Short mmCIF file of C-alpha atoms in Angstrom, two decimals:
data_model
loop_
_atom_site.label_atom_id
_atom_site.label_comp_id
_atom_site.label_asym_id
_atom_site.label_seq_id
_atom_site.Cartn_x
_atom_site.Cartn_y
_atom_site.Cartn_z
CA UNK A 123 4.03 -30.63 -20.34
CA UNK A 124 4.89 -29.44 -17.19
CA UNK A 125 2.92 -28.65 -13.90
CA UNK A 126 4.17 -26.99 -11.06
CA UNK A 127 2.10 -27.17 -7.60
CA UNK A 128 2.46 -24.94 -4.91
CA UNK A 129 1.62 -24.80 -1.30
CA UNK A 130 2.55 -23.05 1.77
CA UNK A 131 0.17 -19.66 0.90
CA UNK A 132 -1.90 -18.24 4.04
CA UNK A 133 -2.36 -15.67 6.56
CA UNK A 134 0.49 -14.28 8.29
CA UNK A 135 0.65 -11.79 11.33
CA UNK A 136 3.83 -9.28 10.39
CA UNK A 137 6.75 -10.39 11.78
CA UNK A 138 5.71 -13.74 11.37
CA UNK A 139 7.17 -16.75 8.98
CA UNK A 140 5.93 -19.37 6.46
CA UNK A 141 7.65 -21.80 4.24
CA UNK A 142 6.30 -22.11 0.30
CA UNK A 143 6.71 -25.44 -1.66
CA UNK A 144 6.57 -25.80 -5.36
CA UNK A 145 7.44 -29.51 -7.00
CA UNK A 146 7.25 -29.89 -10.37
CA UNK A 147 6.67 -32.90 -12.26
CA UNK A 148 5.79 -34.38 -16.16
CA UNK A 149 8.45 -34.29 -19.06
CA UNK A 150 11.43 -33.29 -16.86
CA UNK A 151 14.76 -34.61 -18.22
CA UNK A 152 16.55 -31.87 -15.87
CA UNK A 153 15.82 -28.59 -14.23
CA UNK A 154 18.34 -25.46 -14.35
CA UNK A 155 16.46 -22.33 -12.84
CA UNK A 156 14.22 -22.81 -10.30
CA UNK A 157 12.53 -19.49 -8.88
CA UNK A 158 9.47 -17.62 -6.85
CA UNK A 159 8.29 -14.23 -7.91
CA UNK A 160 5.25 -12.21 -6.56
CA UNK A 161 2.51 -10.03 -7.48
CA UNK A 162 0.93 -7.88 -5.07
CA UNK A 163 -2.77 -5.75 -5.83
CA UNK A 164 -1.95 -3.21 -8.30
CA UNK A 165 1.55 -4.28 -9.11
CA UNK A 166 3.48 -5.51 -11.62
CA UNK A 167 5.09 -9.32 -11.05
CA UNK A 168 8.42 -8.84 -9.22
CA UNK A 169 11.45 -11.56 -8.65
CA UNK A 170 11.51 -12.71 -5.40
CA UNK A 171 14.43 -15.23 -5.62
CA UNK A 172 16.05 -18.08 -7.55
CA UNK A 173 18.26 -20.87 -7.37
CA UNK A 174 20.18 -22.54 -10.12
CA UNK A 175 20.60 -26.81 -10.11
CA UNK A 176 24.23 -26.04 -8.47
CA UNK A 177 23.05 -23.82 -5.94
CA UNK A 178 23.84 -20.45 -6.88
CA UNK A 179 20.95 -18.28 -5.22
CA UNK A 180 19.73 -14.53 -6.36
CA UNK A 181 17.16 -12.18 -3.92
CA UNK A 182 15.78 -9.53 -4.56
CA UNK A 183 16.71 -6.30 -2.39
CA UNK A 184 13.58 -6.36 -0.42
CA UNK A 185 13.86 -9.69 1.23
CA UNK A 186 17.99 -10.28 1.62
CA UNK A 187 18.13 -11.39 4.77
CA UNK A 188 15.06 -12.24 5.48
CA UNK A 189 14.23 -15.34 2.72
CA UNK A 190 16.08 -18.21 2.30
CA UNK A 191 15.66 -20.33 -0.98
CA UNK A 192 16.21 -23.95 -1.70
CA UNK A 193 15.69 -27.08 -3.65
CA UNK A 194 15.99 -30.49 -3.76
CA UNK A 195 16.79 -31.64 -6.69
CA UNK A 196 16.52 -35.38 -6.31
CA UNK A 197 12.46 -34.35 -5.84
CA UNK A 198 12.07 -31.56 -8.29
CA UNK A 199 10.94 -29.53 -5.22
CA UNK A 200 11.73 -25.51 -4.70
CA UNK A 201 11.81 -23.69 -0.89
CA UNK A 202 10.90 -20.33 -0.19
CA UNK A 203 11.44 -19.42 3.73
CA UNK A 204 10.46 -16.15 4.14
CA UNK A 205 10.87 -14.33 7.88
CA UNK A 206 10.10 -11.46 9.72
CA UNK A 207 7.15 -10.69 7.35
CA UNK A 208 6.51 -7.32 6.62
CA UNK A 209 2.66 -5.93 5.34
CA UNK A 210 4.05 -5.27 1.72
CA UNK A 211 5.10 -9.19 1.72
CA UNK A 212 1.43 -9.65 0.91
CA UNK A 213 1.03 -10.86 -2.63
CA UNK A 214 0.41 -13.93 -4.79
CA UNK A 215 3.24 -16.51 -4.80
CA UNK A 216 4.34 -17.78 -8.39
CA UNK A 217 6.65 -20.42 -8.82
CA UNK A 218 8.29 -20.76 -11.95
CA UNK A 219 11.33 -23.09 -13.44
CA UNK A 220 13.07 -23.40 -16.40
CA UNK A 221 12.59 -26.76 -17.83
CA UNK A 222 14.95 -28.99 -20.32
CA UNK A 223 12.22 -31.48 -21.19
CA UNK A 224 12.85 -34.94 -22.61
CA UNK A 225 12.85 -33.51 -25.87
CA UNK A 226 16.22 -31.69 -25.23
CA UNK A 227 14.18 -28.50 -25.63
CA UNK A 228 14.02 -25.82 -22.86
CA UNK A 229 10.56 -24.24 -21.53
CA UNK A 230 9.69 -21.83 -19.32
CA UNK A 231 6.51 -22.94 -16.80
CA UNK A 232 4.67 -21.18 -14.05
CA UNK A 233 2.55 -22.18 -11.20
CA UNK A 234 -0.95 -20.74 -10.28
CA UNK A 235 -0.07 -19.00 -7.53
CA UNK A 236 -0.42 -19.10 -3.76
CA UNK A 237 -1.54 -16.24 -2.05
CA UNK A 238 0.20 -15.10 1.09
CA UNK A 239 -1.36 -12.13 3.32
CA UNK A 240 0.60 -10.34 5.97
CA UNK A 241 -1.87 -8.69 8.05
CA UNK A 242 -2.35 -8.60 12.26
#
């Protein structure tokens, strides 16, 4: 198994910043994907960004330019900065990585979420 713990969530005035963290740890013999998506009230789950173990980085529309995604590796540990927050920012934060486990076998896992409100 795999857990995935997440921090960073809060309350955010719009225009404002925060940084999310997600590290995961257990039966990790290397990590490929590494990723954030969101959910906001009413919504479906969206992709927010990923980054691949080499570096290779995908956003979606609504936040080029304005997150920045990142890992280190040598920790396990994904980056989400997000800037110049915007109202319909406000969701829950899901991590989520793509796992080849010690077994050789690759797994999808998910965090619990951290919520992140953009509100004045």
């Amino acid at each position: 198994q795999v857990q995935l713990v997440e921090s960073g969530g809060g309350l955010v005035q719009p225009g404002g910043s925060l940084r999310l963290s997600c590290t995961a740890s257990g039966d990790i013999f290397n990590i490929n994907v590494m990723g954030w998506y969101r959910q906001a009230p009413g919504k479906e789950r969206e992709l927010v960004a990923t980054i691949t173990a080499g570096g290779s980085t995908n956003y979606a529309e609504s936040v080029k330019g304005r997150a920045t995604i990142s890992r280190d590796n040598a920790k396990n540990t994904v980056f989400l900065q997000m800037n110049s927050l915007k109202l319909e920012d406000t969701a829950v934060y899901y991590c989520h990585t793509n796992v080849r486990t010690t077994r050789l076998t690759y797994s999808d896992y998910w965090g619990k979420g951290t919520l992140v409100t953009v509100s004045s």
